[in-house]
Amino acid sequence: MSLLFRRRGRSVPARPAPGAPLAEASDLHVRLGQREVLAGIELTARAGEVLALVGPNGAGKSTLLGALAADLPAASGVVRIDGRPVGDWSAPELALRRSVLPQSAALAFPFPVEDVVRMGRAPWAGTPYAESDGAAVAAAMAATEVTGFAERPFSALSGGERARVALARVLAQGAPLLLLDEPTAALDLRHQELVLRICRERAAAGDAVVVVLHDLGLAAAYADRAAVLHDGRIAADGPPAEVFADGLLSRVYRQPVEVLPHPRTGAPLVVPVRGLTSA
Amino acid sequence: MTLPDTVGLAGRKTAPPPARPPVRKRRGAALLTAALAGVLLVVALLSAGVGAYEIPTGDVLASVQHRTGLGGAALDRVGESVLWNVRLPRVALALLVGSSLGCAGALMQGVFGNPLAEPGVIGISAGSAVGAVASIGLGLSFFGNWTITACAFVSGLVTVGSVYLLSRSGGKTEVVTLILTGIAVNAFAGALIGLFVFFADSGQVNQITFWQLGSLAQATWPKVLAVLPCALTGLLIAPFYAGKLDLLALGERPARHLGIEVERLRLTLILVVALLTAAAVAVAGVITFVGLLVPHLLRMANGPGHRFLVPGSALAGAVVLLAGDLAARTIAAPAELPLGVLTALIGSPFFFWLLRRTRRKQGGWA
């Protein structure tokens, strides 16, 4: 009975206004065990914007994404989603407001691909939007180019195919805030570009997209804003063209890099400095 | 009513292809359900008729009709007594125990996210058995007819809870950890049962041993009544969680991202598993591998979706146990094999094969 009541009482969020802050971290500290992994993060993800989180291994990118997703509790500070502290939302309410792509996609049983994508629609069950489940699933599968193997079991797919199916599930969820942890890690060149184009499309449609990336070139090309993480702090936050500077990146990555304008488009290209010994 | 485009994909240049409704799958599930129900009916009729005192199927039907007031005719005194006091309680008990075990197996595999989880294998049955043996050994009767069931439920609940806590790390249950935990729990439960046997008098020892082997031979209507509430509650609650179990297959965090309150789901299902296992163990003793075999076969036949798997496993579990019991009491007639021994004979090689297959898939246990 209480279940029924709650389901009816659950409010479906309105489409966010452009620029509205959908996820905010203020003075966020997160501890994993004894280690303070995030120390005083200030970050806002806004509707209509692709925000790239970059930084070296162990800088705290995934932890930050986990905190924004309400997976990890804040030791101090606060994370807000859609204006409310994450702790004030119930799991079903959060599911209508943010979707999360984990770093690795696992599945305990061999569900066929289409069923996996359809799982993304679960939060809408019992709302009027459940009617568009079929269309949302089909659109998400077409966008990630997985329609061709809709019938195959997830367990029979390659790593890259699984990653795209997982992304399709996240897209089908249709939440206005997308948190993607390394969506391009297992993908070939074409599909890396495809995924970032999808991120742009979603931002253009009014969603906020937060994406962890290792490839600074992709971040520079597709993100509206990049936040560079270093030792649990944000070393820089702004448009990639401003943030990606030789000095900062060389220091953060402990690897000399050069940032060059693309000869044709002028977009920043990030290149490690190589062949120092032979020079 | 027009809805705003929450999906944000409607403005795409290429119109998305219309989603195919999974008609084929649903028809497969319906066919399988119908087939299982049919087989169940046939086996139940056979079970009611076959035995030392043969009752032709027509007579069984006639007597059932007679008792339910739909015409038909009563049998002679002996036949009527054999059918209604011996055979039918046994059939009813096999149905309850089988469906409880099958359903519990499907639920456990879903909750643990591990296809090798099963009440018998990981020690839940043995844990329930401790409670039941304790109530026999200590001569408890605080709950009347329901005492054994209640004790089995409490100790089963404690066991599922501890196995769950002990075998998980980092939100996952690894196969090796699960099986090793099962060995430890089985050993501990075995020791406790041994203690009760040691302190029991010879009448109680007989009762305990017989029942430890797993058997339906002492089926009576009071026994059916003793487990009916437990089994029915579990069986009725379980299907409501099927959709959530599907999402749980993605892992705990992704399930939570999709709006599942994982902790509560887990707690509820552990309760349901304990209910079902207690129902089975309290009257039939430890019958292993039904909960393992049945969901696996159904997954092979119709995929892993829990909406079919959970109720389907209950139905197929009933078929398997009823057929098993029929075999157990006819193969070596007039002697009767213990049912638990029979299911273990067939189930263990299957379990072994599953283990090998899982290991091959994972590339070793690491």
mmCIF file of N, CA, C and O in Angstrom, chain A residues 3 6 15 69 71-72 90-92 95 98 100 102 106-112 114-116 118-124 128-129 134 136 138-140 142-143 150-151 169 173-174 201-202 205, chain B residues 1 3-9 12 16-22 24-25 109-110 113-115 241 244-251 253-254 256-261 264 299 303-306 361:
data_model
loop_
_atom_site.group_PDB
_atom_site.id
_atom_site.type_symbol
_atom_site.label_atom_id
_atom_site.label_comp_id
_atom_site.label_asym_id
_atom_site.label_seq_id
_atom_site.Cartn_x
_atom_site.Cartn_y
_atom_site.Cartn_z
ATOM 1 N N LEU A 3 3.813 1.358 -0.958
ATOM 2 C CA LEU A 3 4.534 1.324 -2.217
ATOM 3 C C LEU A 3 3.716 1.998 -3.312
ATOM 4 O O LEU A 3 4.203 2.803 -4.093
ATOM 5 N N ARG A 6 3.550 5.747 -2.788
ATOM 6 C CA ARG A 6 4.778 6.442 -3.110
ATOM 7 C C ARG A 6 4.977 6.570 -4.603
ATOM 8 O O ARG A 6 5.441 7.577 -5.102
ATOM 9 N N ARG A 15 11.680 19.259 -17.614
ATOM 10 C CA ARG A 15 12.929 19.459 -18.349
ATOM 11 C C ARG A 15 13.660 20.648 -17.750
ATOM 12 O O ARG A 15 13.057 21.682 -17.471
ATOM 13 N N ALA A 69 27.172 10.866 -8.363
ATOM 14 C CA ALA A 69 26.133 9.874 -8.624
ATOM 15 C C ALA A 69 25.434 9.427 -7.352
ATOM 16 O O ALA A 69 24.516 8.629 -7.395
ATOM 17 N N ASP A 71 26.839 7.592 -5.144
ATOM 18 C CA ASP A 71 27.335 6.263 -4.776
ATOM 19 C C ASP A 71 28.213 6.356 -3.534
ATOM 20 O O ASP A 71 28.229 5.448 -2.712
ATOM 21 N N LEU A 72 28.976 7.433 -3.448
ATOM 22 C CA LEU A 72 29.931 7.568 -2.354
ATOM 23 C C LEU A 72 29.492 8.713 -1.457
ATOM 24 O O LEU A 72 29.126 9.779 -1.941
ATOM 25 N N SER A 90 15.216 9.898 -2.731
ATOM 26 C CA SER A 90 15.156 8.435 -2.661
ATOM 27 C C SER A 90 15.760 7.873 -3.943
ATOM 28 O O SER A 90 15.927 8.599 -4.930
ATOM 29 N N ALA A 91 16.082 6.572 -3.924
ATOM 30 C CA ALA A 91 16.681 5.954 -5.107
ATOM 31 C C ALA A 91 15.791 6.107 -6.349
ATOM 32 O O ALA A 91 16.281 6.465 -7.419
ATOM 33 N N PRO A 92 14.468 5.861 -6.246
ATOM 34 C CA PRO A 92 13.634 6.026 -7.444
ATOM 35 C C PRO A 92 13.584 7.475 -7.946
ATOM 36 O O PRO A 92 13.542 7.707 -9.150
ATOM 37 N N ALA A 95 16.767 8.202 -9.796
ATOM 38 C CA ALA A 95 16.858 7.497 -11.074
ATOM 39 C C ALA A 95 16.186 8.278 -12.202
ATOM 40 O O ALA A 95 16.497 8.068 -13.373
ATOM 41 N N ARG A 98 19.244 11.364 -12.744
ATOM 42 C CA ARG A 98 20.601 11.166 -13.223
ATOM 43 C C ARG A 98 20.795 9.707 -13.643
ATOM 44 O O ARG A 98 20.235 8.797 -13.058
ATOM 45 N N VAL A 100 23.933 6.853 -14.829
ATOM 46 C CA VAL A 100 25.358 6.647 -14.581
ATOM 47 C C VAL A 100 25.871 5.508 -15.450
ATOM 48 O O VAL A 100 25.286 4.427 -15.479
ATOM 49 N N PRO A 102 28.871 3.053 -15.527
ATOM 50 C CA PRO A 102 30.048 2.648 -14.753
ATOM 51 C C PRO A 102 31.225 2.344 -15.666
ATOM 52 O O PRO A 102 31.064 2.182 -16.876
ATOM 53 N N ALA A 106 29.105 -5.087 -16.224
ATOM 54 C CA ALA A 106 29.032 -6.498 -15.885
ATOM 55 C C ALA A 106 27.571 -6.925 -15.902
ATOM 56 O O ALA A 106 26.672 -6.099 -15.796
ATOM 57 N N LEU A 107 27.350 -8.206 -16.070
ATOM 58 C CA LEU A 107 25.991 -8.726 -16.052
ATOM 59 C C LEU A 107 26.055 -10.147 -15.527
ATOM 60 O O LEU A 107 26.825 -10.964 -16.023
ATOM 61 N N ALA A 108 25.259 -10.446 -14.511
ATOM 62 C CA ALA A 108 25.357 -11.746 -13.866
ATOM 63 C C ALA A 108 24.769 -12.862 -14.726
ATOM 64 O O ALA A 108 25.190 -14.008 -14.627
ATOM 65 N N PHE A 109 23.763 -12.517 -15.538
ATOM 66 C CA PHE A 109 23.113 -13.545 -16.350
ATOM 67 C C PHE A 109 23.070 -13.094 -17.807
ATOM 68 O O PHE A 109 23.033 -11.896 -18.078
ATOM 69 N N PRO A 110 23.066 -14.038 -18.745
ATOM 70 C CA PRO A 110 23.188 -13.676 -20.162
ATOM 71 C C PRO A 110 21.909 -13.111 -20.775
ATOM 72 O O PRO A 110 21.303 -13.740 -21.633
ATOM 73 N N PHE A 111 21.487 -11.928 -20.348
ATOM 74 C CA PHE A 111 20.332 -11.280 -20.959
ATOM 75 C C PHE A 111 20.669 -10.846 -22.387
ATOM 76 O O PHE A 111 21.793 -10.447 -22.651
ATOM 77 N N PRO A 112 19.678 -10.912 -23.282
ATOM 78 C CA PRO A 112 19.934 -10.372 -24.616
ATOM 79 C C PRO A 112 20.072 -8.842 -24.574
ATOM 80 O O PRO A 112 19.540 -8.182 -23.680
ATOM 81 N N GLU A 114 18.861 -6.309 -26.163
ATOM 82 C CA GLU A 114 17.706 -5.422 -26.110
ATOM 83 C C GLU A 114 17.125 -5.360 -24.694
ATOM 84 O O GLU A 114 16.695 -4.296 -24.239
ATOM 85 N N ASP A 115 17.125 -6.496 -24.006
ATOM 86 C CA ASP A 115 16.612 -6.512 -22.630
ATOM 87 C C ASP A 115 17.479 -5.650 -21.714
ATOM 88 O O ASP A 115 16.977 -4.985 -20.811
ATOM 89 N N VAL A 116 18.795 -5.686 -21.964
ATOM 90 C CA VAL A 116 19.701 -4.887 -21.135
ATOM 91 C C VAL A 116 19.390 -3.407 -21.319
ATOM 92 O O VAL A 116 19.298 -2.646 -20.359
ATOM 93 N N ARG A 118 16.622 -2.135 -22.313
ATOM 94 C CA ARG A 118 15.286 -1.867 -21.766
ATOM 95 C C ARG A 118 15.321 -1.687 -20.240
ATOM 96 O O ARG A 118 14.466 -1.008 -19.670
ATOM 97 N N MET A 119 16.308 -2.306 -19.591
ATOM 98 C CA MET A 119 16.440 -2.119 -18.137
ATOM 99 C C MET A 119 16.580 -0.632 -17.798
ATOM 100 O O MET A 119 16.183 -0.198 -16.723
ATOM 101 N N GLY A 120 17.148 0.139 -18.722
ATOM 102 C CA GLY A 120 17.292 1.568 -18.486
ATOM 103 C C GLY A 120 15.966 2.274 -18.307
ATOM 104 O O GLY A 120 15.905 3.363 -17.738
ATOM 105 N N ARG A 121 14.889 1.671 -18.789
ATOM 106 C CA ARG A 121 13.577 2.311 -18.696
ATOM 107 C C ARG A 121 12.869 2.022 -17.380
ATOM 108 O O ARG A 121 11.785 2.562 -17.123
ATOM 109 N N ALA A 122 13.458 1.174 -16.560
ATOM 110 C CA ALA A 122 12.795 0.760 -15.315
ATOM 111 C C ALA A 122 12.311 1.927 -14.450
ATOM 112 O O ALA A 122 11.219 1.854 -13.890
ATOM 113 N N PRO A 123 13.082 3.030 -14.344
ATOM 114 C CA PRO A 123 12.616 4.106 -13.460
ATOM 115 C C PRO A 123 11.276 4.713 -13.882
ATOM 116 O O PRO A 123 10.591 5.306 -13.053
ATOM 117 N N TRP A 124 10.905 4.565 -15.150
ATOM 118 C CA TRP A 124 9.696 5.215 -15.643
ATOM 119 C C TRP A 124 8.466 4.355 -15.490
ATOM 120 O O TRP A 124 7.354 4.817 -15.804
ATOM 121 N N PRO A 128 3.478 8.219 -16.919
ATOM 122 C CA PRO A 128 2.971 8.295 -18.302
ATOM 123 C C PRO A 128 4.077 8.088 -19.329
ATOM 124 O O PRO A 128 3.809 7.685 -20.458
ATOM 125 N N TYR A 129 5.324 8.351 -18.933
ATOM 126 C CA TYR A 129 6.423 8.235 -19.891
ATOM 127 C C TYR A 129 6.743 6.795 -20.242
ATOM 128 O O TYR A 129 7.497 6.539 -21.171
ATOM 129 N N GLY A 134 9.449 1.869 -25.640
ATOM 130 C CA GLY A 134 9.889 1.201 -26.866
ATOM 131 C C GLY A 134 10.675 2.147 -27.755
ATOM 132 O O GLY A 134 11.756 1.804 -28.245
ATOM 133 N N ALA A 136 12.217 4.919 -26.875
ATOM 134 C CA ALA A 136 13.470 5.331 -26.233
ATOM 135 C C ALA A 136 14.528 4.245 -26.380
ATOM 136 O O ALA A 136 15.692 4.530 -26.671
ATOM 137 N N ALA A 138 14.660 1.893 -28.724
ATOM 138 C CA ALA A 138 15.071 1.792 -30.126
ATOM 139 C C ALA A 138 16.004 2.938 -30.495
ATOM 140 O O ALA A 138 17.021 2.733 -31.167
ATOM 141 N N ALA A 139 15.677 4.154 -30.040
ATOM 142 C CA ALA A 139 16.505 5.308 -30.376
ATOM 143 C C ALA A 139 17.895 5.179 -29.760
ATOM 144 O O ALA A 139 18.903 5.456 -30.402
ATOM 145 N N ALA A 140 17.951 4.743 -28.506
ATOM 146 C CA ALA A 140 19.247 4.613 -27.832
ATOM 147 C C ALA A 140 20.096 3.547 -28.516
ATOM 148 O O ALA A 140 21.308 3.706 -28.672
ATOM 149 N N ALA A 142 19.857 2.623 -31.689
ATOM 150 C CA ALA A 142 20.284 3.126 -32.991
ATOM 151 C C ALA A 142 21.443 4.099 -32.810
ATOM 152 O O ALA A 142 22.433 4.047 -33.546
ATOM 153 N N ALA A 143 21.359 4.981 -31.807
ATOM 154 C CA ALA A 143 22.385 6.005 -31.611
ATOM 155 C C ALA A 143 23.742 5.382 -31.307
ATOM 156 O O ALA A 143 24.772 5.872 -31.746
ATOM 157 N N ALA A 150 20.836 -6.839 -31.382
ATOM 158 C CA ALA A 150 19.818 -6.716 -30.335
ATOM 159 C C ALA A 150 19.469 -8.051 -29.680
ATOM 160 O O ALA A 150 19.157 -8.119 -28.497
ATOM 161 N N GLU A 151 19.539 -9.132 -30.462
ATOM 162 C CA GLU A 151 19.068 -10.427 -29.962
ATOM 163 C C GLU A 151 20.166 -11.218 -29.273
ATOM 164 O O GLU A 151 19.904 -12.209 -28.607
ATOM 165 N N ARG A 169 21.906 1.733 -22.632
ATOM 166 C CA ARG A 169 21.023 1.608 -21.471
ATOM 167 C C ARG A 169 20.930 2.945 -20.731
ATOM 168 O O ARG A 169 19.850 3.372 -20.324
ATOM 169 N N GLN A 173 17.591 5.576 -20.381
ATOM 170 C CA GLN A 173 17.053 6.031 -19.091
ATOM 171 C C GLN A 173 16.510 7.452 -19.205
ATOM 172 O O GLN A 173 15.552 7.811 -18.524
ATOM 173 N N GLY A 174 17.123 8.247 -20.091
ATOM 174 C CA GLY A 174 16.559 9.559 -20.383
ATOM 175 C C GLY A 174 16.567 10.525 -19.221
ATOM 176 O O GLY A 174 15.724 11.408 -19.124
ATOM 177 N N GLU A 201 25.103 15.874 -28.610
ATOM 178 C CA GLU A 201 23.678 15.913 -28.961
ATOM 179 C C GLU A 201 22.825 16.032 -27.716
ATOM 180 O O GLU A 201 21.848 16.784 -27.681
ATOM 181 N N ARG A 202 23.189 15.247 -26.692
ATOM 182 C CA ARG A 202 22.396 15.289 -25.465
ATOM 183 C C ARG A 202 22.495 16.648 -24.803
ATOM 184 O O ARG A 202 21.513 17.172 -24.269
ATOM 185 N N ALA A 205 20.343 18.968 -26.574
ATOM 186 C CA ALA A 205 18.932 18.738 -26.256
ATOM 187 C C ALA A 205 18.586 19.218 -24.847
ATOM 188 O O ALA A 205 17.443 19.102 -24.420
ATOM 189 N N MET B 1 -2.646 13.239 -25.217
ATOM 190 C CA MET B 1 -1.690 13.968 -24.379
ATOM 191 C C MET B 1 -0.312 13.905 -25.037
ATOM 192 O O MET B 1 0.176 12.843 -25.394
ATOM 193 N N LEU B 3 3.703 14.516 -24.596
ATOM 194 C CA LEU B 3 4.659 14.596 -23.508
ATOM 195 C C LEU B 3 5.909 15.296 -24.002
ATOM 196 O O LEU B 3 6.281 15.157 -25.157
ATOM 197 N N PRO B 4 6.556 16.054 -23.135
ATOM 198 C CA PRO B 4 7.839 16.624 -23.542
ATOM 199 C C PRO B 4 8.835 15.500 -23.804
ATOM 200 O O PRO B 4 8.699 14.402 -23.279
ATOM 201 N N ASP B 5 9.802 15.815 -24.613
ATOM 202 C CA ASP B 5 10.740 14.788 -25.045
ATOM 203 C C ASP B 5 11.784 14.539 -23.966
ATOM 204 O O ASP B 5 12.868 15.088 -23.980
ATOM 205 N N THR B 6 11.432 13.695 -22.996
ATOM 206 C CA THR B 6 12.394 13.440 -21.922
ATOM 207 C C THR B 6 13.589 12.678 -22.426
ATOM 208 O O THR B 6 14.644 12.697 -21.824
ATOM 209 N N VAL B 7 13.388 11.944 -23.481
ATOM 210 C CA VAL B 7 14.472 11.096 -23.943
ATOM 211 C C VAL B 7 15.501 11.925 -24.680
ATOM 212 O O VAL B 7 16.681 11.620 -24.719
ATOM 213 N N GLY B 8 15.056 13.024 -25.265
ATOM 214 C CA GLY B 8 15.994 13.917 -25.915
ATOM 215 C C GLY B 8 16.531 13.369 -27.213
ATOM 216 O O GLY B 8 17.496 13.870 -27.755
ATOM 217 N N LEU B 9 15.919 12.349 -27.708
ATOM 218 C CA LEU B 9 16.427 11.758 -28.944
ATOM 219 C C LEU B 9 15.431 11.916 -30.080
ATOM 220 O O LEU B 9 15.687 11.498 -31.195
ATOM 221 N N ARG B 12 16.190 13.623 -33.635
ATOM 222 C CA ARG B 12 17.224 13.072 -34.504
ATOM 223 C C ARG B 12 16.765 13.052 -35.942
ATOM 224 O O ARG B 12 15.594 12.947 -36.234
ATOM 225 N N PRO B 16 13.932 6.774 -35.430
ATOM 226 C CA PRO B 16 14.314 5.469 -34.889
ATOM 227 C C PRO B 16 13.365 4.386 -35.382
ATOM 228 O O PRO B 16 12.173 4.652 -35.551
ATOM 229 N N PRO B 17 13.888 3.208 -35.631
ATOM 230 C CA PRO B 17 12.994 2.126 -36.060
ATOM 231 C C PRO B 17 12.053 1.776 -34.912
ATOM 232 O O PRO B 17 12.434 1.895 -33.755
ATOM 233 N N PRO B 18 10.823 1.405 -35.244
ATOM 234 C CA PRO B 18 9.890 1.050 -34.173
ATOM 235 C C PRO B 18 10.411 -0.159 -33.410
ATOM 236 O O PRO B 18 10.974 -1.078 -34.002
ATOM 237 N N ALA B 19 10.260 -0.123 -32.092
ATOM 238 C CA ALA B 19 10.765 -1.226 -31.284
ATOM 239 C C ALA B 19 9.894 -2.460 -31.507
ATOM 240 O O ALA B 19 8.676 -2.372 -31.525
ATOM 241 N N ARG B 20 10.563 -3.587 -31.698
ATOM 242 C CA ARG B 20 9.802 -4.821 -31.844
ATOM 243 C C ARG B 20 9.326 -5.280 -30.471
ATOM 244 O O ARG B 20 10.138 -5.398 -29.561
ATOM 245 N N PRO B 21 8.052 -5.508 -30.314
ATOM 246 C CA PRO B 21 7.630 -6.051 -29.019
ATOM 247 C C PRO B 21 8.141 -7.483 -28.903
ATOM 248 O O PRO B 21 8.158 -8.205 -29.897
ATOM 249 N N PRO B 22 8.610 -7.845 -27.720
ATOM 250 C CA PRO B 22 9.194 -9.180 -27.582
ATOM 251 C C PRO B 22 8.125 -10.268 -27.556
ATOM 252 O O PRO B 22 7.938 -10.960 -26.571
ATOM 253 N N ARG B 24 7.832 -13.022 -29.389
ATOM 254 C CA ARG B 24 8.302 -14.397 -29.463
ATOM 255 C C ARG B 24 8.630 -14.925 -28.072
ATOM 256 O O ARG B 24 8.308 -16.046 -27.714
ATOM 257 N N LYS B 25 9.300 -14.033 -27.302
ATOM 258 C CA LYS B 25 9.735 -14.450 -25.985
ATOM 259 C C LYS B 25 8.533 -14.764 -25.083
ATOM 260 O O LYS B 25 8.500 -15.736 -24.374
ATOM 261 N N GLN B 109 19.913 -17.223 -6.637
ATOM 262 C CA GLN B 109 20.855 -16.953 -7.713
ATOM 263 C C GLN B 109 20.754 -15.503 -8.147
ATOM 264 O O GLN B 109 21.756 -14.864 -8.469
ATOM 265 N N GLY B 110 19.537 -14.967 -8.131
ATOM 266 C CA GLY B 110 19.357 -13.560 -8.478
ATOM 267 C C GLY B 110 19.954 -12.621 -7.438
ATOM 268 O O GLY B 110 20.638 -11.670 -7.776
ATOM 269 N N GLY B 113 23.579 -12.815 -7.456
ATOM 270 C CA GLY B 113 24.147 -12.530 -8.768
ATOM 271 C C GLY B 113 25.094 -13.627 -9.188
ATOM 272 O O GLY B 113 26.089 -13.396 -9.852
ATOM 273 N N ASN B 114 24.782 -14.831 -8.763
ATOM 274 C CA ASN B 114 25.712 -15.927 -8.965
ATOM 275 C C ASN B 114 24.922 -17.190 -9.267
ATOM 276 O O ASN B 114 24.117 -17.634 -8.445
ATOM 277 N N PRO B 115 25.148 -17.771 -10.449
ATOM 278 C CA PRO B 115 24.323 -18.907 -10.855
ATOM 279 C C PRO B 115 24.559 -20.177 -10.049
ATOM 280 O O PRO B 115 23.876 -21.169 -10.268
ATOM 281 N N TYR B 241 9.067 -9.365 -7.079
ATOM 282 C CA TYR B 241 10.421 -8.838 -7.091
ATOM 283 C C TYR B 241 11.198 -9.259 -8.334
ATOM 284 O O TYR B 241 12.384 -8.974 -8.452
ATOM 285 N N LYS B 244 12.838 -6.414 -10.349
ATOM 286 C CA LYS B 244 13.977 -5.830 -9.647
ATOM 287 C C LYS B 244 15.187 -6.760 -9.701
ATOM 288 O O LYS B 244 16.325 -6.303 -9.754
ATOM 289 N N LEU B 245 14.927 -8.066 -9.678
ATOM 290 C CA LEU B 245 16.041 -9.015 -9.767
ATOM 291 C C LEU B 245 16.747 -8.888 -11.115
ATOM 292 O O LEU B 245 17.963 -9.030 -11.194
ATOM 293 N N ASP B 246 15.973 -8.634 -12.177
ATOM 294 C CA ASP B 246 16.595 -8.413 -13.487
ATOM 295 C C ASP B 246 17.610 -7.281 -13.392
ATOM 296 O O ASP B 246 18.733 -7.399 -13.869
ATOM 297 N N LEU B 247 17.198 -6.178 -12.761
ATOM 298 C CA LEU B 247 18.088 -5.020 -12.676
ATOM 299 C C LEU B 247 19.294 -5.318 -11.801
ATOM 300 O O LEU B 247 20.391 -4.832 -12.046
ATOM 301 N N LEU B 248 19.084 -6.139 -10.783
ATOM 302 C CA LEU B 248 20.176 -6.484 -9.882
ATOM 303 C C LEU B 248 21.289 -7.235 -10.619
ATOM 304 O O LEU B 248 22.442 -7.227 -10.184
ATOM 305 N N ALA B 249 20.925 -7.870 -11.747
ATOM 306 C CA ALA B 249 21.934 -8.583 -12.531
ATOM 307 C C ALA B 249 22.996 -7.627 -13.061
ATOM 308 O O ALA B 249 24.107 -8.034 -13.385
ATOM 309 N N LEU B 250 22.676 -6.338 -13.145
ATOM 310 C CA LEU B 250 23.649 -5.353 -13.615
ATOM 311 C C LEU B 250 24.708 -5.067 -12.557
ATOM 312 O O LEU B 250 25.742 -4.483 -12.856
ATOM 313 N N GLY B 251 24.432 -5.452 -11.332
ATOM 314 C CA GLY B 251 25.315 -5.117 -10.223
ATOM 315 C C GLY B 251 24.572 -4.206 -9.273
ATOM 316 O O GLY B 251 23.531 -3.653 -9.612
ATOM 317 N N ARG B 253 25.402 -1.228 -7.772
ATOM 318 C CA ARG B 253 25.356 0.209 -8.040
ATOM 319 C C ARG B 253 24.488 0.531 -9.241
ATOM 320 O O ARG B 253 23.620 1.406 -9.136
ATOM 321 N N PRO B 254 24.692 -0.132 -10.368
ATOM 322 C CA PRO B 254 23.797 0.168 -11.495
ATOM 323 C C PRO B 254 22.333 -0.049 -11.146
ATOM 324 O O PRO B 254 21.473 0.710 -11.585
ATOM 325 N N ARG B 256 20.993 0.442 -8.253
ATOM 326 C CA ARG B 256 20.605 1.608 -7.471
ATOM 327 C C ARG B 256 20.416 2.819 -8.381
ATOM 328 O O ARG B 256 19.496 3.604 -8.187
ATOM 329 N N HIS B 257 21.280 2.936 -9.386
ATOM 330 C CA HIS B 257 21.140 4.049 -10.329
ATOM 331 C C HIS B 257 19.804 4.001 -11.053
ATOM 332 O O HIS B 257 19.305 5.008 -11.530
ATOM 333 N N LEU B 258 19.251 2.802 -11.156
ATOM 334 C CA LEU B 258 17.959 2.655 -11.844
ATOM 335 C C LEU B 258 16.803 2.699 -10.852
ATOM 336 O O LEU B 258 15.675 2.348 -11.189
ATOM 337 N N GLY B 259 17.091 3.116 -9.630
ATOM 338 C CA GLY B 259 16.002 3.385 -8.694
ATOM 339 C C GLY B 259 15.667 2.245 -7.747
ATOM 340 O O GLY B 259 14.670 2.308 -7.038
ATOM 341 N N ILE B 260 16.481 1.196 -7.723
ATOM 342 C CA ILE B 260 16.214 0.100 -6.801
ATOM 343 C C ILE B 260 16.823 0.423 -5.445
ATOM 344 O O ILE B 260 17.984 0.810 -5.365
ATOM 345 N N GLU B 261 16.034 0.278 -4.397
ATOM 346 C CA GLU B 261 16.618 0.417 -3.067
ATOM 347 C C GLU B 261 17.187 -0.937 -2.689
ATOM 348 O O GLU B 261 16.496 -1.808 -2.169
ATOM 349 N N ARG B 264 16.991 -2.754 0.797
ATOM 350 C CA ARG B 264 15.684 -3.250 1.187
ATOM 351 C C ARG B 264 15.285 -4.467 0.365
ATOM 352 O O ARG B 264 14.729 -5.432 0.878
ATOM 353 N N ARG B 299 16.533 -21.348 -17.540
ATOM 354 C CA ARG B 299 17.299 -20.281 -18.175
ATOM 355 C C ARG B 299 17.756 -20.715 -19.560
ATOM 356 O O ARG B 299 17.765 -19.928 -20.497
ATOM 357 N N GLY B 303 15.799 -18.130 -21.462
ATOM 358 C CA GLY B 303 16.541 -16.922 -21.123
ATOM 359 C C GLY B 303 16.450 -16.597 -19.643
ATOM 360 O O GLY B 303 15.688 -17.223 -18.906
ATOM 361 N N PRO B 304 17.225 -15.594 -19.203
ATOM 362 C CA PRO B 304 17.383 -15.343 -17.772
ATOM 363 C C PRO B 304 16.372 -14.387 -17.143
ATOM 364 O O PRO B 304 16.497 -14.084 -15.968
ATOM 365 N N GLY B 305 15.400 -13.889 -17.905
ATOM 366 C CA GLY B 305 14.445 -12.918 -17.342
ATOM 367 C C GLY B 305 13.708 -13.497 -16.141
ATOM 368 O O GLY B 305 13.129 -14.578 -16.228
ATOM 369 N N HIS B 306 13.721 -12.762 -15.011
ATOM 370 C CA HIS B 306 13.156 -13.321 -13.783
ATOM 371 C C HIS B 306 11.640 -13.328 -13.764
ATOM 372 O O HIS B 306 11.043 -14.000 -12.944
ATOM 373 N N LYS B 361 34.774 -20.494 -18.235
ATOM 374 C CA LYS B 361 34.377 -19.159 -18.700
ATOM 375 C C LYS B 361 35.212 -18.062 -18.068
ATOM 376 O O LYS B 361 35.543 -17.081 -18.684
#
